[in-house]
mmCIF file of C-alpha atoms in Angstrom:
data_model
loop_
_atom_site.group_PDB
_atom_site.id
_atom_site.type_symbol
_atom_site.label_atom_id
_atom_site.label_comp_id
_atom_site.label_asym_id
_atom_site.label_seq_id
_atom_site.Cartn_x
_atom_site.Cartn_y
_atom_site.Cartn_z
ATOM 1 C CA UNK A 284 3.230 -19.727 -1.068
ATOM 2 C CA UNK A 285 0.242 -21.391 -2.689
ATOM 3 C CA UNK A 286 0.956 -24.701 -0.953
ATOM 4 C CA UNK A 287 1.167 -22.932 2.421
ATOM 5 C CA UNK A 288 -2.388 -21.663 1.984
ATOM 6 C CA UNK A 289 -3.740 -25.114 1.190
ATOM 7 C CA UNK A 290 -2.678 -27.061 4.281
ATOM 8 C CA UNK A 291 -5.168 -25.933 6.897
ATOM 9 C CA UNK A 292 -7.708 -28.752 6.484
ATOM 10 C CA UNK A 293 -10.533 -26.554 5.138
ATOM 11 C CA UNK A 294 -12.252 -27.501 1.855
ATOM 12 C CA UNK A 295 -9.649 -30.193 1.164
ATOM 13 C CA UNK A 296 -11.430 -31.640 -1.901
ATOM 14 C CA UNK A 297 -11.600 -28.258 -3.631
ATOM 15 C CA UNK A 298 -7.987 -27.476 -2.843
ATOM 16 C CA UNK A 299 -6.697 -30.834 -4.057
ATOM 17 C CA UNK A 300 -8.632 -30.343 -7.309
ATOM 18 C CA UNK A 301 -6.967 -26.945 -7.693
ATOM 19 C CA UNK A 302 -3.470 -28.375 -7.126
ATOM 20 C CA UNK A 303 -4.118 -31.182 -9.648
ATOM 21 C CA UNK A 304 -5.379 -28.708 -12.261
ATOM 22 C CA UNK A 305 -2.443 -26.376 -11.638
ATOM 23 C CA UNK A 306 0.032 -29.210 -12.221
ATOM 24 C CA UNK A 307 -1.702 -30.637 -15.300
ATOM 25 C CA UNK A 308 -2.241 -27.236 -16.947
ATOM 26 C CA UNK A 309 1.238 -25.947 -16.108
ATOM 27 C CA UNK A 310 -0.384 -22.964 -14.386
ATOM 28 C CA UNK A 311 1.552 -21.008 -11.765
ATOM 29 C CA UNK A 312 -0.463 -19.192 -9.088
ATOM 30 C CA UNK A 313 1.263 -16.828 -6.658
ATOM 31 C CA UNK A 314 -0.392 -15.546 -3.482
ATOM 32 C CA UNK A 315 0.799 -12.213 -2.073
ATOM 33 C CA UNK A 316 -0.962 -10.119 0.563
ATOM 34 C CA UNK A 317 -4.387 -11.721 0.188
ATOM 35 C CA UNK A 318 -4.476 -11.948 -3.616
ATOM 36 C CA UNK A 319 -3.839 -15.087 -5.627
ATOM 37 C CA UNK A 320 -2.449 -14.034 -8.949
ATOM 38 C CA UNK A 321 -2.225 -15.617 -12.417
ATOM 39 C CA UNK A 322 -0.566 -14.034 -15.433
ATOM 40 C CA UNK A 323 0.286 -10.402 -15.833
ATOM 41 C CA UNK A 324 1.590 -11.538 -18.352
ATOM 42 C CA UNK A 325 0.576 -15.210 -18.780
ATOM 43 C CA UNK A 326 2.928 -17.803 -20.321
ATOM 44 C CA UNK A 327 3.533 -17.223 -24.029
ATOM 45 C CA UNK A 328 2.379 -13.589 -23.973
ATOM 46 C CA UNK A 329 4.104 -11.348 -26.528
ATOM 47 C CA UNK A 330 4.275 -7.560 -26.458
ATOM 48 C CA UNK A 331 3.214 -5.094 -23.799
ATOM 49 C CA UNK A 332 0.195 -5.179 -21.469
ATOM 50 C CA UNK A 333 -3.322 -4.577 -22.865
ATOM 51 C CA UNK A 334 -4.759 -1.040 -22.864
ATOM 52 C CA UNK A 335 -6.587 0.458 -19.900
ATOM 53 C CA UNK A 336 -10.259 -0.457 -19.526
ATOM 54 C CA UNK A 337 -9.928 -4.178 -20.237
ATOM 55 C CA UNK A 338 -10.443 -5.389 -16.652
ATOM 56 C CA UNK A 339 -13.749 -6.776 -15.344
ATOM 57 C CA UNK A 340 -14.906 -7.175 -11.750
ATOM 58 C CA UNK A 341 -16.447 -10.506 -10.701
ATOM 59 C CA UNK A 342 -18.535 -10.672 -7.511
ATOM 60 C CA UNK A 343 -20.847 -12.991 -5.531
ATOM 61 C CA UNK A 344 -18.570 -15.970 -6.037
ATOM 62 C CA UNK A 345 -19.125 -19.052 -3.852
ATOM 63 C CA UNK A 346 -16.213 -18.956 -1.408
ATOM 64 C CA UNK A 347 -15.155 -22.568 -2.035
ATOM 65 C CA UNK A 348 -14.610 -22.097 -5.794
ATOM 66 C CA UNK A 349 -11.088 -21.627 -7.099
ATOM 67 C CA UNK A 350 -9.129 -20.868 -10.276
ATOM 68 C CA UNK A 351 -9.468 -24.382 -11.678
ATOM 69 C CA UNK A 352 -13.148 -23.481 -12.302
ATOM 70 C CA UNK A 353 -12.898 -19.731 -12.837
ATOM 71 C CA UNK A 354 -9.938 -19.342 -15.201
ATOM 72 C CA UNK A 355 -11.154 -21.884 -17.828
ATOM 73 C CA UNK A 356 -14.641 -20.370 -17.618
ATOM 74 C CA UNK A 357 -13.507 -16.783 -18.204
ATOM 75 C CA UNK A 358 -10.931 -17.834 -20.810
ATOM 76 C CA UNK A 359 -13.718 -19.432 -22.856
ATOM 77 C CA UNK A 360 -14.791 -15.993 -24.150
ATOM 78 C CA UNK A 361 -11.397 -14.346 -24.712
ATOM 79 C CA UNK A 362 -7.693 -14.334 -23.926
ATOM 80 C CA UNK A 363 -6.863 -13.528 -20.319
ATOM 81 C CA UNK A 364 -3.882 -11.341 -19.528
ATOM 82 C CA UNK A 365 -4.320 -11.577 -15.758
ATOM 83 C CA UNK A 366 -6.644 -13.098 -13.166
ATOM 84 C CA UNK A 367 -6.671 -12.106 -9.482
ATOM 85 C CA UNK A 368 -8.722 -13.952 -6.858
ATOM 86 C CA UNK A 369 -9.034 -12.322 -3.424
ATOM 87 C CA UNK A 370 -8.288 -14.825 -0.638
ATOM 88 C CA UNK A 371 -8.773 -15.175 3.124
ATOM 89 C CA UNK A 372 -6.113 -16.556 5.468
ATOM 90 C CA UNK A 373 -8.237 -19.697 5.954
ATOM 91 C CA UNK A 374 -8.002 -20.585 2.259
ATOM 92 C CA UNK A 375 -11.480 -19.580 1.043
ATOM 93 C CA UNK A 376 -11.878 -16.887 -1.585
ATOM 94 C CA UNK A 377 -13.356 -13.568 -0.442
ATOM 95 C CA UNK A 378 -16.217 -13.691 -2.946
ATOM 96 C CA UNK A 379 -14.727 -11.521 -5.681
ATOM 97 C CA UNK A 380 -12.020 -11.462 -8.355
ATOM 98 C CA UNK A 381 -10.656 -9.391 -11.243
ATOM 99 C CA UNK A 382 -10.067 -10.626 -14.813
ATOM 100 C CA UNK A 383 -8.033 -8.523 -17.234
ATOM 101 C CA UNK A 384 -8.448 -9.383 -20.897
ATOM 102 C CA UNK A 385 -6.213 -8.935 -23.924
ATOM 103 C CA UNK A 386 -8.701 -6.602 -25.628
ATOM 104 C CA UNK A 387 -11.711 -4.417 -24.946
ATOM 105 C CA UNK A 388 -13.862 -6.712 -27.096
ATOM 106 C CA UNK A 389 -12.964 -9.752 -24.978
ATOM 107 C CA UNK A 390 -13.863 -7.871 -21.794
ATOM 108 C CA UNK A 391 -17.210 -6.765 -23.259
ATOM 109 C CA UNK A 392 -17.929 -10.363 -24.269
ATOM 110 C CA UNK A 393 -17.182 -11.580 -20.723
ATOM 111 C CA UNK A 394 -19.667 -9.113 -19.241
ATOM 112 C CA UNK A 395 -22.355 -9.963 -21.782
ATOM 113 C CA UNK A 396 -21.860 -13.709 -21.262
ATOM 114 C CA UNK A 397 -21.324 -14.046 -17.531
ATOM 115 C CA UNK A 398 -23.257 -11.249 -15.819
ATOM 116 C CA UNK A 399 -25.987 -13.067 -13.827
ATOM 117 C CA UNK A 400 -24.511 -16.393 -14.951
ATOM 118 C CA UNK A 401 -25.635 -19.306 -12.735
ATOM 119 C CA UNK A 402 -22.283 -20.614 -11.545
ATOM 120 C CA UNK A 403 -24.263 -22.966 -9.337
ATOM 121 C CA UNK A 404 -27.968 -23.456 -8.910
ATOM 122 C CA UNK A 405 -29.278 -20.374 -7.131
ATOM 123 C CA UNK A 406 -25.867 -18.648 -7.328
ATOM 124 C CA UNK A 407 -25.835 -15.947 -10.023
ATOM 125 C CA UNK A 408 -22.535 -14.058 -10.226
ATOM 126 C CA UNK A 409 -22.061 -10.359 -11.013
ATOM 127 C CA UNK A 410 -19.658 -9.356 -13.806
ATOM 128 C CA UNK A 411 -19.158 -5.680 -14.651
ATOM 129 C CA UNK A 412 -16.467 -3.174 -15.573
ATOM 130 C CA UNK A 413 -13.787 -2.680 -12.924
ATOM 131 C CA UNK A 414 -14.063 0.812 -11.427
ATOM 132 C CA UNK A 415 -10.287 1.354 -11.636
ATOM 133 C CA UNK A 416 -10.142 3.592 -8.571
ATOM 134 C CA UNK A 417 -6.644 4.921 -7.949
ATOM 135 C CA UNK A 418 -7.001 7.220 -4.922
ATOM 136 C CA UNK A 419 -7.226 6.553 -1.180
ATOM 137 C CA UNK A 420 -7.844 8.857 1.767
ATOM 138 C CA UNK A 421 -5.898 8.294 4.986
ATOM 139 C CA UNK A 422 -7.745 9.838 7.941
ATOM 140 C CA UNK A 423 -6.848 10.789 11.510
ATOM 141 C CA UNK A 424 -3.162 11.445 10.951
ATOM 142 C CA UNK A 425 -1.411 13.244 13.831
ATOM 143 C CA UNK A 426 -1.146 17.020 13.532
ATOM 144 C CA UNK A 427 2.668 16.872 13.635
ATOM 145 C CA UNK A 428 2.849 14.681 10.531
ATOM 146 C CA UNK A 429 5.057 16.074 7.757
ATOM 147 C CA UNK A 430 4.631 15.246 4.101
ATOM 148 C CA UNK A 431 8.254 14.044 3.862
ATOM 149 C CA UNK A 432 7.841 11.492 6.647
ATOM 150 C CA UNK A 433 4.495 10.233 5.357
ATOM 151 C CA UNK A 434 5.841 9.825 1.812
ATOM 152 C CA UNK A 435 8.917 7.973 3.080
ATOM 153 C CA UNK A 436 6.887 5.532 5.174
ATOM 154 C CA UNK A 437 4.387 4.880 2.396
ATOM 155 C CA UNK A 438 7.228 4.077 -0.012
ATOM 156 C CA UNK A 439 8.392 1.371 2.387
ATOM 157 C CA UNK A 440 5.035 -0.325 3.040
ATOM 158 C CA UNK A 441 3.165 0.094 -0.277
ATOM 159 C CA UNK A 442 3.986 -0.241 -3.982
ATOM 160 C CA UNK A 443 3.207 2.079 -6.893
ATOM 161 C CA UNK A 444 2.556 5.314 -4.996
ATOM 162 C CA UNK A 445 2.275 8.233 -7.428
ATOM 163 C CA UNK A 446 1.584 11.271 -5.226
ATOM 164 C CA UNK A 447 0.662 12.344 -1.689
ATOM 165 C CA UNK A 448 -1.122 15.523 -0.569
ATOM 166 C CA UNK A 449 -1.707 16.520 3.047
ATOM 167 C CA UNK A 450 -4.746 18.492 4.236
ATOM 168 C CA UNK A 451 -6.025 19.814 7.538
ATOM 169 C CA UNK A 452 -8.894 17.528 8.491
ATOM 170 C CA UNK A 453 -12.285 19.207 7.854
ATOM 171 C CA UNK A 454 -13.863 17.061 10.596
ATOM 172 C CA UNK A 455 -11.270 16.884 13.383
ATOM 173 C CA UNK A 456 -9.153 19.459 15.120
ATOM 174 C CA UNK A 457 -5.486 18.662 15.698
ATOM 175 C CA UNK A 458 -5.556 16.057 12.920
ATOM 176 C CA UNK A 459 -4.689 15.756 9.259
ATOM 177 C CA UNK A 460 -5.751 13.603 6.358
ATOM 178 C CA UNK A 461 -3.842 12.596 3.253
ATOM 179 C CA UNK A 462 -4.943 11.813 -0.290
ATOM 180 C CA UNK A 463 -2.828 8.995 -1.742
ATOM 181 C CA UNK A 464 -2.773 8.484 -5.502
ATOM 182 C CA UNK A 465 -1.460 5.173 -6.882
ATOM 183 C CA UNK A 466 -0.285 4.142 -10.344
ATOM 184 C CA UNK A 467 -3.098 1.590 -10.842
ATOM 185 C CA UNK A 468 -6.260 0.226 -9.292
ATOM 186 C CA UNK A 469 -4.419 -2.949 -8.326
ATOM 187 C CA UNK A 470 -1.677 -0.982 -6.542
ATOM 188 C CA UNK A 471 -4.299 1.122 -4.734
ATOM 189 C CA UNK A 472 -6.324 -1.948 -3.703
ATOM 190 C CA UNK A 473 -3.193 -3.652 -2.363
ATOM 191 C CA UNK A 474 -2.210 -0.485 -0.496
ATOM 192 C CA UNK A 475 -5.703 -0.207 1.018
ATOM 193 C CA UNK A 476 -5.508 -3.767 2.315
ATOM 194 C CA UNK A 477 -1.992 -3.234 3.684
ATOM 195 C CA UNK A 478 -2.923 -0.014 5.480
ATOM 196 C CA UNK A 479 -6.165 -1.484 6.877
ATOM 197 C CA UNK A 480 -4.124 -4.300 8.426
ATOM 198 C CA UNK A 481 -2.186 -1.768 10.501
ATOM 199 C CA UNK A 482 1.080 -1.817 8.568
ATOM 200 C CA UNK A 483 1.459 1.944 9.070
ATOM 201 C CA UNK A 484 1.558 3.361 12.586
ATOM 202 C CA UNK A 485 2.371 6.773 14.010
ATOM 203 C CA UNK A 486 1.645 6.021 17.646
ATOM 204 C CA UNK A 487 -1.943 7.241 17.164
ATOM 205 C CA UNK A 488 -5.037 5.072 17.402
ATOM 206 C CA UNK A 489 -7.878 5.241 14.913
ATOM 207 C CA UNK A 490 -5.928 5.640 11.659
ATOM 208 C CA UNK A 491 -8.485 4.976 8.874
ATOM 209 C CA UNK A 492 -8.135 4.326 5.148
ATOM 210 C CA UNK A 493 -10.814 4.238 2.441
ATOM 211 C CA UNK A 494 -11.393 5.025 -1.219
ATOM 212 C CA UNK A 495 -11.495 8.766 -1.892
ATOM 213 C CA UNK A 496 -15.118 9.847 -2.107
ATOM 214 C CA UNK A 497 -15.947 12.467 -4.813
ATOM 215 C CA UNK A 498 -17.845 14.554 -2.239
ATOM 216 C CA UNK A 499 -14.809 14.629 0.046
ATOM 217 C CA UNK A 500 -12.646 15.633 -2.915
ATOM 218 C CA UNK A 501 -14.884 18.661 -3.534
ATOM 219 C CA UNK A 502 -14.889 19.507 0.163
ATOM 220 C CA UNK A 503 -11.099 19.462 0.304
ATOM 221 C CA UNK A 504 -10.925 21.873 -2.619
ATOM 222 C CA UNK A 505 -12.538 24.489 -0.362
ATOM 223 C CA UNK A 506 -9.671 24.226 2.104
ATOM 224 C CA UNK A 507 -6.212 25.605 1.575
ATOM 225 C CA UNK A 508 -3.723 22.964 0.436
ATOM 226 C CA UNK A 509 -0.706 22.158 2.561
ATOM 227 C CA UNK A 510 2.532 23.669 1.123
ATOM 228 C CA UNK A 511 3.930 21.308 -1.480
ATOM 229 C CA UNK A 512 6.806 19.001 -0.632
ATOM 230 C CA UNK A 513 10.389 19.780 -1.605
ATOM 231 C CA UNK A 514 10.134 16.657 -3.769
ATOM 232 C CA UNK A 515 7.740 18.297 -6.285
ATOM 233 C CA UNK A 516 9.265 18.193 -9.748
ATOM 234 C CA UNK A 517 9.603 21.411 -11.714
ATOM 235 C CA UNK A 518 6.589 22.438 -13.756
ATOM 236 C CA UNK A 519 4.134 20.209 -11.898
ATOM 237 C CA UNK A 520 1.082 21.444 -10.035
ATOM 238 C CA UNK A 521 1.816 21.891 -6.288
ATOM 239 C CA UNK A 522 -1.513 20.176 -5.545
ATOM 240 C CA UNK A 523 -0.125 16.931 -7.014
ATOM 241 C CA UNK A 524 3.425 16.475 -5.679
ATOM 242 C CA UNK A 525 5.340 13.640 -7.291
ATOM 243 C CA UNK A 526 7.883 11.473 -5.524
ATOM 244 C CA UNK A 527 11.503 11.634 -6.620
ATOM 245 C CA UNK A 528 12.769 8.668 -8.583
ATOM 246 C CA UNK A 529 15.481 7.843 -6.033
ATOM 247 C CA UNK A 530 14.446 6.396 -2.642
ATOM 248 C CA UNK A 531 15.534 8.030 0.596
ATOM 249 C CA UNK A 532 18.948 6.832 1.752
ATOM 250 C CA UNK A 533 19.592 6.115 5.424
ATOM 251 C CA UNK A 534 23.031 7.733 5.224
ATOM 252 C CA UNK A 535 21.582 11.032 3.932
ATOM 253 C CA UNK A 536 18.884 11.129 6.626
ATOM 254 C CA UNK A 537 21.410 10.394 9.381
ATOM 255 C CA UNK A 538 23.714 13.148 8.092
ATOM 256 C CA UNK A 539 20.773 15.550 8.180
ATOM 257 C CA UNK A 540 19.859 14.486 11.720
ATOM 258 C CA UNK A 541 23.452 14.712 12.969
ATOM 259 C CA UNK A 542 23.744 18.224 11.510
ATOM 260 C CA UNK A 543 20.613 19.377 13.338
ATOM 261 C CA UNK A 544 21.855 17.859 16.614
ATOM 262 C CA UNK A 545 25.274 19.463 16.216
ATOM 263 C CA UNK A 546 23.709 22.911 15.697
ATOM 264 C CA UNK A 547 21.946 22.565 19.047
ATOM 265 C CA UNK A 548 24.934 21.152 20.943
ATOM 266 C CA UNK A 549 23.474 17.675 21.143
ATOM 267 C CA UNK A 550 25.538 14.552 20.650
ATOM 268 C CA UNK A 551 25.133 11.827 18.008
ATOM 269 C CA UNK A 552 21.793 9.928 18.351
ATOM 270 C CA UNK A 553 21.930 6.266 19.388
ATOM 271 C CA UNK A 554 19.347 3.913 17.825
ATOM 272 C CA UNK A 555 17.824 0.723 19.205
ATOM 273 C CA UNK A 556 15.517 -1.290 16.899
ATOM 274 C CA UNK A 557 13.805 -4.567 17.724
ATOM 275 C CA UNK A 558 11.394 -6.777 15.770
ATOM 276 C CA UNK A 559 8.381 -7.413 18.018
ATOM 277 C CA UNK A 560 5.859 -9.015 15.650
ATOM 278 C CA UNK A 561 5.777 -10.897 12.327
ATOM 279 C CA UNK A 562 2.534 -11.195 10.316
ATOM 280 C CA UNK A 563 1.660 -14.338 8.289
ATOM 281 C CA UNK A 564 2.310 -12.376 5.078
ATOM 282 C CA UNK A 565 5.874 -11.512 6.153
ATOM 283 C CA UNK A 566 5.408 -7.968 7.459
ATOM 284 C CA UNK A 567 7.560 -7.225 10.506
ATOM 285 C CA UNK A 568 6.669 -4.732 13.260
ATOM 286 C CA UNK A 569 9.676 -2.936 14.757
ATOM 287 C CA UNK A 570 9.914 -1.019 18.006
ATOM 288 C CA UNK A 571 12.534 1.704 18.015
ATOM 289 C CA UNK A 572 14.048 3.967 20.647
ATOM 290 C CA UNK A 573 16.409 6.875 19.971
ATOM 291 C CA UNK A 574 18.517 8.390 22.727
ATOM 292 C CA UNK A 575 20.137 11.760 21.998
ATOM 293 C CA UNK A 576 22.710 12.687 24.680
ATOM 294 C CA UNK A 577 21.797 16.177 25.849
ATOM 295 C CA UNK A 578 18.113 15.852 24.868
ATOM 296 C CA UNK A 579 15.714 15.535 27.801
ATOM 297 C CA UNK A 580 13.883 12.272 26.887
ATOM 298 C CA UNK A 581 14.328 9.202 24.651
ATOM 299 C CA UNK A 582 11.965 9.081 21.666
ATOM 300 C CA UNK A 583 10.155 5.809 20.923
ATOM 301 C CA UNK A 584 7.780 4.492 18.287
ATOM 302 C CA UNK A 585 6.687 1.575 16.115
ATOM 303 C CA UNK A 586 6.816 0.945 12.360
ATOM 304 C CA UNK A 587 5.895 -1.890 9.998
ATOM 305 C CA UNK A 588 8.476 -3.057 7.448
ATOM 306 C CA UNK A 589 7.546 -4.770 4.174
ATOM 307 C CA UNK A 590 8.924 -8.229 3.351
ATOM 308 C CA UNK A 591 9.652 -7.869 -0.348
ATOM 309 C CA UNK A 592 11.836 -4.825 -0.981
ATOM 310 C CA UNK A 593 15.597 -5.407 -1.081
ATOM 311 C CA UNK A 594 17.241 -1.962 -1.187
ATOM 312 C CA UNK A 595 17.672 -1.897 2.614
ATOM 313 C CA UNK A 596 17.794 -4.533 5.323
ATOM 314 C CA UNK A 597 14.730 -4.586 7.568
ATOM 315 C CA UNK A 598 16.770 -3.118 10.441
ATOM 316 C CA UNK A 599 17.943 -0.278 8.176
ATOM 317 C CA UNK A 600 14.378 0.495 7.068
ATOM 318 C CA UNK A 601 13.200 0.637 10.681
ATOM 319 C CA UNK A 602 16.134 2.926 11.509
ATOM 320 C CA UNK A 603 15.260 5.161 8.531
ATOM 321 C CA UNK A 604 11.689 5.633 9.782
ATOM 322 C CA UNK A 605 12.984 6.345 13.295
ATOM 323 C CA UNK A 606 15.445 8.943 11.968
ATOM 324 C CA UNK A 607 12.705 10.712 9.982
ATOM 325 C CA UNK A 608 10.475 10.740 13.063
ATOM 326 C CA UNK A 609 13.267 12.243 15.167
ATOM 327 C CA UNK A 610 14.043 14.879 12.543
ATOM 328 C CA UNK A 611 10.472 16.118 12.678
ATOM 329 C CA UNK A 612 10.041 15.853 16.453
ATOM 330 C CA UNK A 613 13.360 17.591 17.081
ATOM 331 C CA UNK A 614 12.467 20.327 14.632
ATOM 332 C CA UNK A 615 9.138 20.826 16.458
ATOM 333 C CA UNK A 616 10.738 21.064 19.914
ATOM 334 C CA UNK A 617 13.586 23.306 18.743
ATOM 335 C CA UNK A 618 11.031 25.795 17.486
ATOM 336 C CA UNK A 619 13.413 28.609 16.698
ATOM 337 C CA UNK A 620 15.059 26.529 13.958
ATOM 338 C CA UNK A 621 11.840 25.360 12.313
ATOM 339 C CA UNK A 622 11.998 27.868 9.374
ATOM 340 C CA UNK A 623 15.377 26.431 8.346
ATOM 341 C CA UNK A 624 14.246 22.822 8.713
ATOM 342 C CA UNK A 625 12.764 22.304 5.201
ATOM 343 C CA UNK A 626 16.044 23.572 3.678
ATOM 344 C CA UNK A 627 17.864 20.757 5.418
ATOM 345 C CA UNK A 628 15.349 18.235 4.093
ATOM 346 C CA UNK A 629 16.074 19.338 0.525
ATOM 347 C CA UNK A 630 19.465 17.632 0.756
ATOM 348 C CA UNK A 631 17.808 14.168 0.579
#
């Protein structure tokens, strides 16, 4: 993956120096979804990860500087557990990085030493504590969106999701927003990038994602929460539903859908899925169409499928999203059965 990012003819001298350093130092760098990653843990590390609060944020980096300069520099004041450099598709860095140290003292020393450090003449970098934000807000969701479908799709396109809560949008009628809480700042940052690139689609334009603002959090507290998902674990606050440990299974969702169709004298749904786009980072966009004999129209949509999870094939994951979409849409149109619909979902 690293070699693929270094063959586009831009900043060749800097990239060749990086490859030489990587080989001589025995360093392995892995680039995934716009981040080039070292360590976590590094070679020779013993024991668990360092405690929370040991990560520093590095900004105002010259975009043609790479790890062969940055890692030795930041290792000179303490042991690095992890280093993440944000990258563009063209092979330049995006001007910022994160360094996680083995101890709080090492991180403090890095800030004291390198904040306003002249990396080049006239180029003073910024080094400060990482904010460790964990929560995102997803705006302009369609009004028909259910918590079950949103949770299922997010599980397939992002990693480390901890909880999801749906709210009526305080700014838009006929729209919803969701607060997404992730297990770490890194997971949340990766999810934000993934969602901003359009890897989640509900057939509605203008879907927006950003860090959760404290003022918006307070504003949402004034509004009534959506009813909690059937996936909330016993004893937990309904305002913070937690996902079940087991992922949704296609077979269970199809059984649920077939049961609903049978109750309304509809025949077994027929699925068509087709990959229509592949991103440079491996994401695949699928178009799907579901025809239910006896139902008045086919139902179509699009979904993005992640490249790195192995529990389903990509076709199966696209079919799972389509089946969840149909479950909700069918439940909406067959309005008289809507009160019983959540009970069916509990069988997942």
